[in-house]
Short mmCIF file of C-alpha atoms and ligand atoms in Angstrom, two decimals:
data_model
loop_
_atom_site.label_atom_id
_atom_site.label_comp_id
_atom_site.label_asym_id
_atom_site.label_seq_id
_atom_site.Cartn_x
_atom_site.Cartn_y
_atom_site.Cartn_z
CA MET G 1 -27.97 11.80 -17.13
CA LYS G 2 -27.58 14.69 -19.41
CA ALA G 3 -24.67 16.86 -20.16
CA ASP G 4 -26.25 20.07 -18.43
CA GLU G 5 -27.40 17.97 -15.24
CA PHE G 6 -23.78 16.57 -14.99
CA ARG G 7 -21.95 19.88 -14.95
CA LYS G 8 -24.68 20.92 -12.42
CA TYR G 9 -24.32 17.74 -10.16
CA GLY G 10 -20.61 17.33 -11.28
CA HIS G 11 -19.81 20.79 -9.45
CA GLU G 12 -21.66 20.44 -6.74
CA LEU G 13 -20.12 16.96 -6.01
CA VAL G 14 -16.78 18.19 -6.02
CA ASP G 15 -17.78 21.00 -3.51
CA TRP G 16 -19.36 18.28 -1.61
CA ILE G 17 -15.72 16.14 -1.38
CA ALA G 18 -14.36 19.28 -0.46
CA GLU G 19 -16.21 20.18 2.56
CA TYR G 20 -15.95 16.72 3.30
CA LEU G 21 -12.24 16.69 3.21
CA GLU G 22 -11.92 19.56 4.91
CA ASN G 23 -13.96 18.76 7.63
CA ALA G 24 -12.72 15.18 8.12
CA GLY G 25 -11.27 15.56 11.71
CA GLN G 26 -15.21 16.23 12.82
CA TYR G 27 -16.29 13.26 12.46
CA PRO G 28 -16.10 10.10 14.82
CA VAL G 29 -13.17 8.27 12.86
CA LEU G 30 -14.35 4.55 13.18
CA SER G 31 -17.88 4.30 12.18
CA ARG G 32 -20.33 3.57 14.65
CA ALA G 33 -22.17 1.59 12.39
CA LYS G 34 -23.63 -2.14 13.24
CA PRO G 35 -23.66 -4.92 10.76
CA GLY G 36 -26.38 -4.57 8.65
CA GLU G 37 -27.19 -1.07 9.71
CA VAL G 38 -26.51 0.62 6.94
CA ARG G 39 -28.43 -2.50 4.47
CA ALA G 40 -31.69 -1.94 6.52
CA ARG G 41 -31.57 1.60 5.09
CA LEU G 42 -31.28 1.15 1.67
CA PRO G 43 -34.40 0.09 -0.41
CA GLU G 44 -34.43 -3.48 -0.88
CA HIS G 45 -35.46 -3.78 -4.55
CA PRO G 46 -33.44 -0.97 -7.17
CA PRO G 47 -35.70 1.70 -8.90
CA GLY G 48 -37.99 0.57 -11.49
CA GLY G 49 -37.22 4.28 -12.87
CA PRO G 50 -35.07 7.26 -13.07
CA GLU G 51 -34.38 8.75 -9.73
CA PRO G 52 -33.36 12.15 -9.23
CA PHE G 53 -29.74 13.05 -8.42
CA ASP G 54 -30.50 15.12 -5.27
CA ALA G 55 -32.36 11.77 -3.61
CA VAL G 56 -29.32 9.67 -4.17
CA MET G 57 -27.06 12.74 -2.95
CA ARG G 58 -29.51 12.71 0.55
CA ASP G 59 -28.90 9.40 0.70
CA LEU G 60 -25.41 9.79 0.72
CA ASN G 61 -25.48 11.94 3.54
CA GLU G 62 -28.03 9.95 5.43
CA ILE G 63 -26.90 6.88 4.57
CA VAL G 64 -23.39 6.47 3.73
CA VAL G 65 -21.90 8.77 5.26
CA PRO G 66 -22.62 7.63 8.98
CA GLY G 67 -21.31 4.02 7.59
CA LEU G 68 -17.97 5.14 6.64
CA THR G 69 -14.81 4.90 8.96
CA HIS G 70 -12.69 8.59 7.98
CA TRP G 71 -9.74 7.46 6.17
CA GLN G 72 -8.34 10.85 5.63
CA SER G 73 -9.10 12.18 8.86
CA PRO G 74 -6.12 13.52 10.61
CA ASN G 75 -7.18 11.66 13.89
CA PHE G 76 -7.35 8.13 11.61
CA PHE G 77 -3.65 6.50 12.82
CA ALA G 78 -4.48 2.89 12.15
CA PHE G 79 -3.04 0.64 9.75
CA PHE G 80 -1.36 2.54 7.74
CA PRO G 81 -2.55 5.74 6.11
CA SER G 82 -4.31 5.55 2.27
CA ASN G 83 -4.07 9.22 1.18
CA ASN G 84 -6.07 10.61 -1.51
CA SER G 85 -5.02 14.27 -2.59
CA TYR G 86 -7.30 16.87 -4.88
CA PRO G 87 -5.07 16.52 -7.78
CA SER G 88 -5.10 13.05 -7.10
CA ILE G 89 -8.94 13.24 -6.96
CA LEU G 90 -9.47 15.04 -10.42
CA GLY G 91 -6.53 12.82 -12.07
CA ASP G 92 -9.04 9.63 -11.20
CA LEU G 93 -12.18 11.85 -12.53
CA LEU G 94 -10.45 12.58 -15.53
CA SER G 95 -9.72 8.90 -15.64
CA ALA G 96 -13.38 8.07 -15.35
CA GLY G 97 -14.43 10.49 -17.63
CA LEU G 98 -11.63 9.81 -20.55
CA GLY G 99 -13.09 5.66 -20.28
CA VAL G 100 -10.38 4.60 -22.26
CA ASN G 101 -9.41 0.63 -21.62
CA GLY G 102 -5.25 1.01 -21.65
CA MET G 103 -4.97 -2.56 -22.45
CA LEU G 104 -2.44 -2.52 -25.05
CA TRP G 105 -0.35 0.59 -26.72
CA ALA G 106 -2.38 1.00 -29.35
CA THR G 107 -6.07 0.91 -27.41
CA SER G 108 -4.77 4.47 -26.05
CA PRO G 109 -1.23 4.89 -26.60
CA ALA G 110 -1.12 8.45 -23.88
CA ALA G 111 -2.37 5.50 -21.38
CA THR G 112 0.63 3.28 -21.71
CA GLU G 113 3.23 6.34 -22.73
CA VAL G 114 1.95 8.79 -19.78
CA GLU G 115 2.38 5.57 -17.48
CA THR G 116 5.64 4.72 -18.72
CA HIS G 117 6.89 8.18 -18.25
CA VAL G 118 5.82 8.66 -14.45
CA MET G 119 7.39 5.34 -13.62
CA ASP G 120 10.63 6.34 -15.05
CA TRP G 121 10.34 9.72 -12.98
CA LEU G 122 9.52 7.92 -9.96
CA ILE G 123 12.72 5.80 -10.60
CA GLU G 124 14.50 9.26 -10.73
CA MET G 125 12.48 11.18 -7.53
CA MET G 126 13.16 8.22 -5.44
CA GLY G 127 17.30 6.98 -6.77
CA LEU G 128 15.70 3.80 -7.75
CA PRO G 129 17.88 1.25 -9.59
CA ALA G 130 18.54 2.49 -13.41
CA ALA G 131 18.05 -1.23 -14.20
CA PHE G 132 13.58 -0.67 -13.59
CA ARG G 133 14.13 2.01 -16.23
CA SER G 134 11.99 1.46 -19.18
CA THR G 135 15.38 2.30 -21.49
CA SER G 136 16.77 -0.65 -20.18
CA PRO G 137 15.65 -4.68 -19.92
CA GLY G 138 13.58 -3.88 -16.97
CA GLY G 139 10.52 -1.49 -16.45
CA GLY G 140 7.60 -0.01 -14.56
CA VAL G 141 3.75 -0.16 -14.18
CA ILE G 142 1.14 0.39 -12.24
CA GLN G 143 -0.68 -2.40 -10.19
CA ASP G 144 -3.88 -2.23 -8.59
CA THR G 145 -2.03 -3.41 -5.15
CA ALA G 146 0.78 -4.64 -3.67
CA SER G 147 -0.56 -7.60 -3.25
CA SER G 148 -0.96 -8.19 -7.18
CA ALA G 149 2.42 -6.74 -7.99
CA SER G 150 3.78 -9.39 -5.47
CA LEU G 151 1.39 -12.60 -6.73
CA VAL G 152 3.28 -11.05 -10.72
CA ALA G 153 6.69 -11.09 -8.89
CA LEU G 154 6.41 -14.81 -7.90
CA ILE G 155 4.62 -16.23 -11.53
CA ALA G 156 7.43 -14.48 -13.43
CA ALA G 157 10.05 -16.05 -10.59
CA ARG G 158 7.82 -19.29 -11.10
CA GLU G 159 8.04 -19.42 -14.73
CA ARG G 160 11.83 -18.73 -14.75
CA ALA G 161 12.46 -21.33 -12.41
CA THR G 162 10.65 -23.62 -14.47
CA GLY G 163 11.70 -22.30 -17.91
CA GLY G 164 7.92 -22.17 -18.64
CA HIS G 165 7.21 -25.50 -17.96
CA SER G 166 4.71 -24.69 -14.66
CA ASN G 167 2.32 -22.83 -17.09
CA THR G 168 1.34 -25.16 -19.37
CA ALA G 169 2.09 -28.21 -17.18
CA GLY G 170 1.11 -26.59 -13.57
CA VAL G 171 3.11 -26.29 -10.76
CA GLY G 172 2.73 -30.11 -9.65
CA GLY G 173 5.39 -32.08 -7.29
CA GLY G 174 5.27 -28.99 -4.61
CA ARG G 175 9.33 -28.66 -4.99
CA LEU G 176 9.27 -25.33 -5.76
CA VAL G 177 10.05 -23.37 -2.80
CA ALA G 178 9.39 -19.50 -1.50
CA TYR G 179 10.52 -17.80 1.65
CA THR G 180 9.65 -14.44 3.22
CA SER G 181 9.79 -14.04 6.86
CA THR G 182 7.55 -14.59 9.90
CA GLN G 183 6.83 -10.74 9.51
CA ALA G 184 5.97 -10.45 6.03
CA HIS G 185 2.40 -9.17 4.95
CA SER G 186 -0.25 -11.96 4.63
CA SER G 187 -0.65 -10.97 0.92
CA ILE G 188 2.47 -12.98 0.23
CA GLU G 189 1.04 -16.39 1.70
CA LYS G 190 -1.92 -15.57 -0.14
CA ASP G 191 -0.04 -15.08 -3.83
CA ALA G 192 1.93 -18.41 -2.79
CA ARG G 193 -1.86 -20.29 -3.04
CA VAL G 194 -2.93 -18.59 -5.73
CA ALA G 195 -0.10 -19.00 -7.56
CA GLY G 196 -0.39 -23.01 -6.72
CA ILE G 197 2.93 -22.63 -4.61
CA GLY G 198 1.22 -23.72 -1.57
CA SER G 199 1.37 -22.25 1.89
CA ASP G 200 3.25 -25.23 2.99
CA ASN G 201 5.89 -24.48 0.60
CA LEU G 202 6.21 -21.09 1.78
CA ARG G 203 8.88 -20.55 4.38
CA ALA G 204 8.59 -17.95 7.32
CA VAL G 205 12.21 -16.98 8.22
CA GLU G 206 12.94 -15.93 11.69
CA VAL G 207 13.26 -12.56 12.58
CA ASP G 208 15.91 -10.16 15.00
CA GLU G 209 14.58 -8.27 17.79
CA ALA G 210 14.55 -5.19 14.93
CA PHE G 211 11.84 -7.68 13.08
CA ALA G 212 14.26 -7.77 10.56
CA MET G 213 14.50 -11.60 8.32
CA ARG G 214 18.18 -12.99 9.67
CA PRO G 215 20.12 -13.83 6.45
CA GLU G 216 21.93 -17.00 8.23
CA ARG G 217 18.10 -18.59 8.91
CA LEU G 218 17.13 -18.22 5.21
CA ALA G 219 20.63 -19.58 4.08
CA GLU G 220 20.59 -22.57 6.34
CA LEU G 221 16.82 -22.64 4.98
CA ILE G 222 17.57 -22.95 1.27
CA ALA G 223 20.75 -25.30 1.67
CA GLY G 224 18.51 -27.64 3.79
CA ASP G 225 15.55 -27.48 0.89
CA LYS G 226 18.23 -27.89 -1.73
CA ALA G 227 19.24 -31.21 0.21
CA ALA G 228 16.13 -32.57 0.52
CA GLY G 229 15.61 -31.87 -3.56
CA ARG G 230 13.76 -28.87 -3.70
CA VAL G 231 13.94 -26.06 -5.63
CA PRO G 232 14.23 -22.27 -4.20
CA PHE G 233 13.31 -20.09 -6.20
CA PHE G 234 11.79 -16.50 -4.62
CA VAL G 235 12.46 -14.95 -1.85
CA CYS G 236 10.61 -11.77 -0.79
CA ALA G 237 11.97 -9.10 1.90
CA THR G 238 10.19 -6.18 3.43
CA VAL G 239 11.20 -3.08 3.58
CA GLY G 240 8.77 -1.71 6.13
CA THR G 241 6.58 -4.61 8.06
CA THR G 242 3.13 -3.80 8.29
CA SER G 243 3.17 -4.88 12.31
CA ALA G 244 6.10 -2.91 13.37
CA ASP G 245 8.42 -0.92 10.61
CA GLY G 246 10.81 -3.86 10.88
CA VAL G 247 13.38 -3.44 7.51
CA ASP G 248 14.84 -6.71 6.21
CA PRO G 249 18.54 -6.50 4.87
CA VAL G 250 18.17 -6.67 1.59
CA ALA G 251 21.84 -6.44 0.24
CA GLU G 252 22.71 -9.38 2.34
CA ILE G 253 19.15 -11.29 1.57
CA GLY G 254 20.07 -10.55 -2.32
CA LYS G 255 23.93 -11.63 -2.64
CA ILE G 256 22.36 -14.98 -1.30
CA CYS G 257 19.25 -14.76 -3.93
CA ARG G 258 22.37 -14.29 -6.37
CA GLU G 259 24.46 -17.37 -4.91
CA HIS G 260 21.57 -19.90 -5.85
CA GLY G 261 19.41 -17.87 -8.60
CA ILE G 262 16.62 -17.39 -6.42
CA TRP G 263 14.29 -13.81 -7.84
CA LEU G 264 14.15 -11.30 -5.21
CA HIS G 265 11.20 -9.39 -4.87
CA VAL G 266 10.92 -6.38 -1.95
CA ASP G 267 8.18 -5.40 -0.62
CA ALA G 268 8.05 -1.79 0.29
CA ALA G 269 4.63 -0.99 0.23
CA MET G 270 4.33 1.62 2.98
CA ALA G 271 7.83 2.72 3.35
CA GLY G 272 8.82 3.03 0.11
CA THR G 273 7.34 6.62 -0.53
CA ALA G 274 10.32 7.36 2.35
CA ALA G 275 12.79 7.29 -0.78
CA LEU G 276 11.52 10.63 -1.98
CA CYS G 277 13.66 11.93 0.76
CA PRO G 278 17.63 11.59 0.57
CA GLU G 279 17.75 11.08 4.19
CA PHE G 280 15.60 8.19 4.13
CA ARG G 281 17.01 6.60 1.09
CA TRP G 282 18.50 3.66 3.11
CA VAL G 283 14.86 2.08 2.59
CA THR G 284 16.47 1.64 -1.43
CA ASP G 285 19.26 -0.24 0.30
CA GLY G 286 20.41 -3.17 -1.75
CA LEU G 287 17.65 -2.75 -4.89
CA GLU G 288 20.61 -3.39 -7.17
CA TYR G 289 20.09 -7.21 -6.00
CA ALA G 290 15.92 -7.22 -6.47
CA ASP G 291 14.44 -8.67 -9.61
CA SER G 292 11.68 -6.86 -8.77
CA TYR G 293 10.23 -3.95 -6.07
CA VAL G 294 6.78 -2.63 -5.27
CA PHE G 295 5.83 0.24 -3.51
CA ASN G 296 2.20 1.65 -2.67
CA PRO G 297 2.07 5.54 -3.83
CA HIS G 298 -1.84 4.54 -2.51
CA LYS G 299 -0.70 4.29 1.29
CA TRP G 300 2.00 7.85 1.73
CA MET G 301 2.04 9.49 -1.56
CA MET G 302 -0.95 11.43 -1.84
CA THR G 303 -2.23 9.31 -4.57
CA ASN G 304 -5.65 7.59 -3.65
CA PHE G 305 -6.40 3.81 -4.20
CA ASP G 306 -5.48 2.08 -6.07
CA CYS G 307 -1.79 2.75 -7.49
CA SER G 308 0.94 0.62 -6.49
CA ALA G 309 4.30 0.99 -8.34
CA PHE G 310 5.72 -2.09 -9.71
CA PHE G 311 9.39 -2.40 -11.46
CA VAL G 312 11.10 -5.30 -12.34
CA ARG G 313 14.45 -6.08 -13.81
CA ASP G 314 14.09 -8.23 -16.33
CA ARG G 315 10.36 -7.54 -18.40
CA ALA G 316 10.86 -10.38 -20.51
CA SER G 317 10.43 -13.12 -17.85
CA LEU G 318 7.54 -10.88 -16.09
CA ILE G 319 6.14 -11.03 -19.88
CA SER G 320 6.65 -14.61 -20.80
CA ALA G 321 4.83 -15.30 -18.00
CA LEU G 322 1.55 -13.68 -18.80
CA SER G 323 1.41 -13.07 -22.21
CA ILE G 324 -1.55 -15.06 -24.13
CA VAL G 325 -2.06 -13.40 -27.77
CA PRO G 326 -5.43 -14.50 -28.77
CA GLU G 327 -6.47 -13.03 -32.60
CA TYR G 328 -8.37 -10.50 -31.53
CA LEU G 329 -5.88 -8.54 -29.74
CA ARG G 330 -3.44 -8.94 -32.68
CA ASN G 331 -2.25 -5.69 -33.90
CA THR G 332 0.91 -4.07 -36.11
CA ALA G 333 2.32 -2.11 -33.10
CA SER G 334 2.16 -4.88 -30.74
CA GLU G 335 3.95 -7.09 -33.53
CA ALA G 336 6.41 -4.60 -34.60
CA GLY G 337 7.98 -5.20 -30.63
CA THR G 338 8.15 -1.42 -30.09
CA VAL G 339 5.27 -0.69 -28.13
CA ILE G 340 4.58 -1.52 -24.37
CA ASP G 341 1.19 -3.77 -24.02
CA TYR G 342 1.05 -3.59 -20.21
CA ARG G 343 -1.99 -5.91 -20.14
CA ASP G 344 1.37 -8.22 -20.36
CA TRP G 345 2.77 -6.98 -16.95
CA GLN G 346 -0.68 -7.69 -14.85
CA ILE G 347 -3.67 -10.38 -14.54
CA PRO G 348 -6.66 -8.61 -15.31
CA LEU G 349 -6.68 -7.97 -19.34
CA GLY G 350 -8.34 -4.33 -18.55
CA ARG G 351 -6.85 -0.95 -17.13
CA ARG G 352 -7.68 2.04 -16.47
CA PHE G 353 -5.54 5.39 -17.19
CA ARG G 354 -4.20 4.87 -13.70
CA ALA G 355 -0.97 7.19 -14.06
CA LEU G 356 -3.22 10.06 -14.53
CA LYS G 357 -4.15 10.78 -11.05
CA LEU G 358 0.14 9.93 -9.97
CA TRP G 359 0.86 12.14 -12.81
CA PHE G 360 -1.17 15.17 -11.49
CA VAL G 361 0.28 14.43 -8.13
CA ILE G 362 3.57 14.54 -9.01
CA ARG G 363 2.96 17.82 -11.01
CA ALA G 364 0.52 19.37 -8.10
CA TYR G 365 3.37 19.07 -5.24
CA GLY G 366 6.29 18.67 -6.63
CA VAL G 367 9.29 16.39 -5.26
CA SER G 368 9.78 18.89 -2.89
CA GLY G 369 6.00 19.17 -1.78
CA LEU G 370 6.15 15.22 -1.39
CA GLN G 371 9.68 15.49 0.77
CA ASP G 372 7.43 18.05 3.19
CA ILE G 373 5.22 15.61 3.78
CA VAL G 374 7.13 12.74 4.48
CA ARG G 375 9.68 14.57 6.76
CA ARG G 376 6.67 16.22 8.95
CA HIS G 377 5.23 12.51 9.65
CA VAL G 378 8.45 11.00 10.38
CA ALA G 379 9.46 13.80 12.64
CA LEU G 380 5.70 13.43 14.62
CA ALA G 381 6.49 9.78 14.84
CA ARG G 382 9.58 10.49 16.52
CA GLU G 383 8.03 13.34 18.72
CA PHE G 384 5.17 10.66 19.80
CA ALA G 385 7.82 8.34 20.59
CA SER G 386 9.77 10.68 22.47
CA TRP G 387 6.78 11.20 24.86
CA VAL G 388 6.10 8.03 25.27
CA GLU G 389 9.56 7.18 26.54
CA ALA G 390 9.06 9.73 29.08
CA ASP G 391 6.11 8.33 30.61
CA PRO G 392 7.18 5.53 32.81
CA ASP G 393 3.93 3.82 32.48
CA PHE G 394 4.48 3.28 28.42
CA GLU G 395 6.97 1.69 26.40
CA VAL G 396 8.24 1.68 23.15
CA ALA G 397 7.92 -1.45 21.13
CA ASN G 398 9.76 -1.03 17.93
CA ARG G 399 12.85 1.32 16.56
CA VAL G 400 10.61 4.00 14.75
CA PRO G 401 12.86 4.10 11.83
CA LEU G 402 10.01 6.31 9.63
CA SER G 403 6.30 6.71 10.54
CA LEU G 404 4.97 3.71 12.87
CA VAL G 405 4.93 4.06 16.71
CA CYS G 406 4.28 0.63 18.18
CA PHE G 407 3.73 1.13 21.82
CA ARG G 408 2.31 0.07 24.92
CA HIS G 409 1.26 0.55 28.56
CA LYS G 410 3.39 -1.52 30.86
CA GLY G 411 0.45 -3.06 32.73
CA GLY G 412 -0.55 -5.21 30.48
CA ASP G 413 -2.65 -7.00 27.57
CA ALA G 414 -5.73 -5.18 29.83
CA VAL G 415 -5.03 -2.34 29.82
CA ASN G 416 -3.98 -2.00 26.43
CA GLN G 417 -6.94 -3.19 25.19
CA ALA G 418 -9.16 -0.74 27.37
CA VAL G 419 -6.94 2.11 26.06
CA LEU G 420 -7.83 0.59 21.89
CA ASP G 421 -11.32 0.21 23.08
CA GLY G 422 -11.75 3.56 24.84
CA ALA G 423 -10.08 5.49 21.84
CA ASN G 424 -11.57 4.05 19.42
CA ALA G 425 -15.00 4.30 21.53
CA SER G 426 -14.30 7.92 21.82
CA GLY G 427 -14.63 9.22 18.28
CA ARG G 428 -11.84 11.18 18.68
CA MET G 429 -8.96 8.87 16.77
CA TYR G 430 -8.59 5.38 15.27
CA LEU G 431 -5.95 3.06 16.91
CA THR G 432 -4.97 -0.53 16.12
CA HIS G 433 -2.58 -3.23 17.55
CA THR G 434 -0.96 -5.97 16.87
CA ARG G 435 1.08 -8.34 18.79
CA ILE G 436 4.83 -8.27 19.35
CA ASP G 437 6.64 -10.78 22.24
CA ASP G 438 3.35 -12.12 22.63
CA ARG G 439 2.26 -8.79 24.27
CA LEU G 440 -1.06 -6.14 22.78
CA THR G 441 1.22 -3.73 21.57
CA LEU G 442 -0.84 -0.49 20.18
CA ARG G 443 0.50 0.96 16.84
CA LEU G 444 0.23 4.31 15.80
CA SER G 445 0.67 4.96 12.36
CA ILE G 446 1.28 8.79 10.98
CA GLY G 447 0.47 9.22 7.52
CA ASN G 448 -2.13 11.50 6.89
CA GLN G 449 -1.73 14.36 4.95
CA ARG G 450 -4.20 16.37 7.03
CA THR G 451 -2.27 15.35 10.92
CA GLN G 452 -0.63 18.05 12.32
CA ARG G 453 1.32 18.26 15.38
CA GLU G 454 -1.88 19.39 17.13
CA HIS G 455 -4.08 15.79 16.08
CA VAL G 456 -0.69 14.24 17.51
CA GLU G 457 -1.11 15.52 20.72
CA ALA G 458 -5.06 14.95 21.28
CA ALA G 459 -4.07 11.61 20.18
CA TRP G 460 -1.61 10.70 22.97
CA ALA G 461 -3.66 13.11 25.37
CA THR G 462 -6.62 10.42 24.81
CA VAL G 463 -4.03 7.41 25.07
CA ARG G 464 -3.31 8.38 28.73
CA GLU G 465 -6.84 9.23 29.83
CA MET G 466 -7.79 5.76 28.47
CA ALA G 467 -4.68 4.27 30.59
CA ALA G 468 -5.86 6.42 33.39
CA LYS G 469 -9.17 5.12 33.14
CA ALA G 470 -8.43 1.15 33.05
CA ALA G 471 -6.01 1.71 35.69
CA TYR G 472 -9.00 2.98 38.07
CA SER G 473 -11.08 0.95 37.27
CA GLU G 474 -9.45 -1.85 37.96
N1 LIG B 1 2.47 -4.77 2.07
C1 LIG B 1 3.18 -4.34 2.91
C2 LIG B 1 4.23 -4.37 3.67
C3 LIG B 1 1.84 -3.73 3.54
O1 LIG B 1 1.57 -3.11 4.59
C4 LIG B 1 0.84 -4.33 2.89
C5 LIG B 1 -0.48 -3.26 3.39
O2 LIG B 1 -1.68 -3.70 3.78
C6 LIG B 1 0.46 -4.72 1.90
C7 LIG B 1 1.81 -5.58 1.29
C8 LIG B 1 -0.94 -4.79 1.03
O3 LIG B 1 -0.96 -3.85 -0.02
P1 LIG B 1 -2.49 -3.86 -1.01
O4 LIG B 1 -3.41 -3.10 -0.04
O5 LIG B 1 -1.23 -3.06 -1.99
O6 LIG B 1 -2.50 -5.19 -1.52
#
């Protein structure tokens, strides 16, 4: 492709994206593609020679779009949001266009310094502890996902607990024990496996009726493990659990961690964005005890996947766990110790200039623009919950601290399954489920930037329509 063609098709593609996003609400939200259907429409063999870009665009429209689930639809209420936004898309396009690899400061100083600066901005915007600032012994870094961020936290904690020994000699012995709640995200267990801790050595601490970790149970488990000669080294608290938005008591957990010298990691992947608003800043309560913290701008902060903001209190523990310096990476700036080399803060060596999209988003929306979106979603969730509560056939099943409403029809699992299936098959909305008290429970997660009151009203009407149909067919 020549530069002129790139300009032409680039403009066309930007137009296409704007058109798609403006009309995202008109597609059936959940793709209706059957397994294998997309592949069956793709040519079996790669093209022998160059194809015109028009042909690629045709296949985009005819093959790819029907195989999409429309995460940017205002009627997307499933799982958690995964927003993009125009400034973020432009930032990502620019990152691709610049094509720099910011693995070391020296390989593109702007990639590192813009990232460091934007991470410090987040601290200011969200009232995070000053200990996470780049000017302190801590610091922030963009990871691809919360799963990776929690993994590097676990590895740094492991290294601290073993005096750096496990990196060379292996974790061995199964003596290291980690803790999280029964409601924690599955990534924590995956990370425990990847880091060689093993699922068996990750304790799932019971929760209370609000799905929050019970600190007294944590203390008991730690005491039991210590008495048995094991080494408790890592606790992951969650603020905003995936299933039902439970909020662990981070300060109480933090005090226990301090007492035993245990690394406290806080996973606020979805809920963390709420800290933009002073009235929701309780999501950061207790962070003064945290050794590390992660939240995902790629969920609720209008920054397209992937962009996970990870902060540590003591960057030296992270770097000592992850830094290996082969000869070919040696350079004067790194050796002088005056620069940040983010490759030492993550698993991969290479890294994209992800900070651009976050920088663009923060500048285009401003703090107030981002706050408005969070406030609107929380208000809509509360309103939806009030409609559910007012209906004698339904009940709310969580406390709705932010923008996730867990609710169910009182008629039992079969009715709720019918509502879920019917609503999703209708194409009008996409809803997912969880199990609470061993009962099938519906989750309405409100977080797409285009979601307005009318979309939430329509979702509630669809849910009621499907429930009425289910009752009628019984
Ligand atoms: N932690 C929590 C609480 C989540 O809700 C999620 C959501 O998927 C994750 C972690 C995983 O996020 P990621 O896809 O960034 O790894």
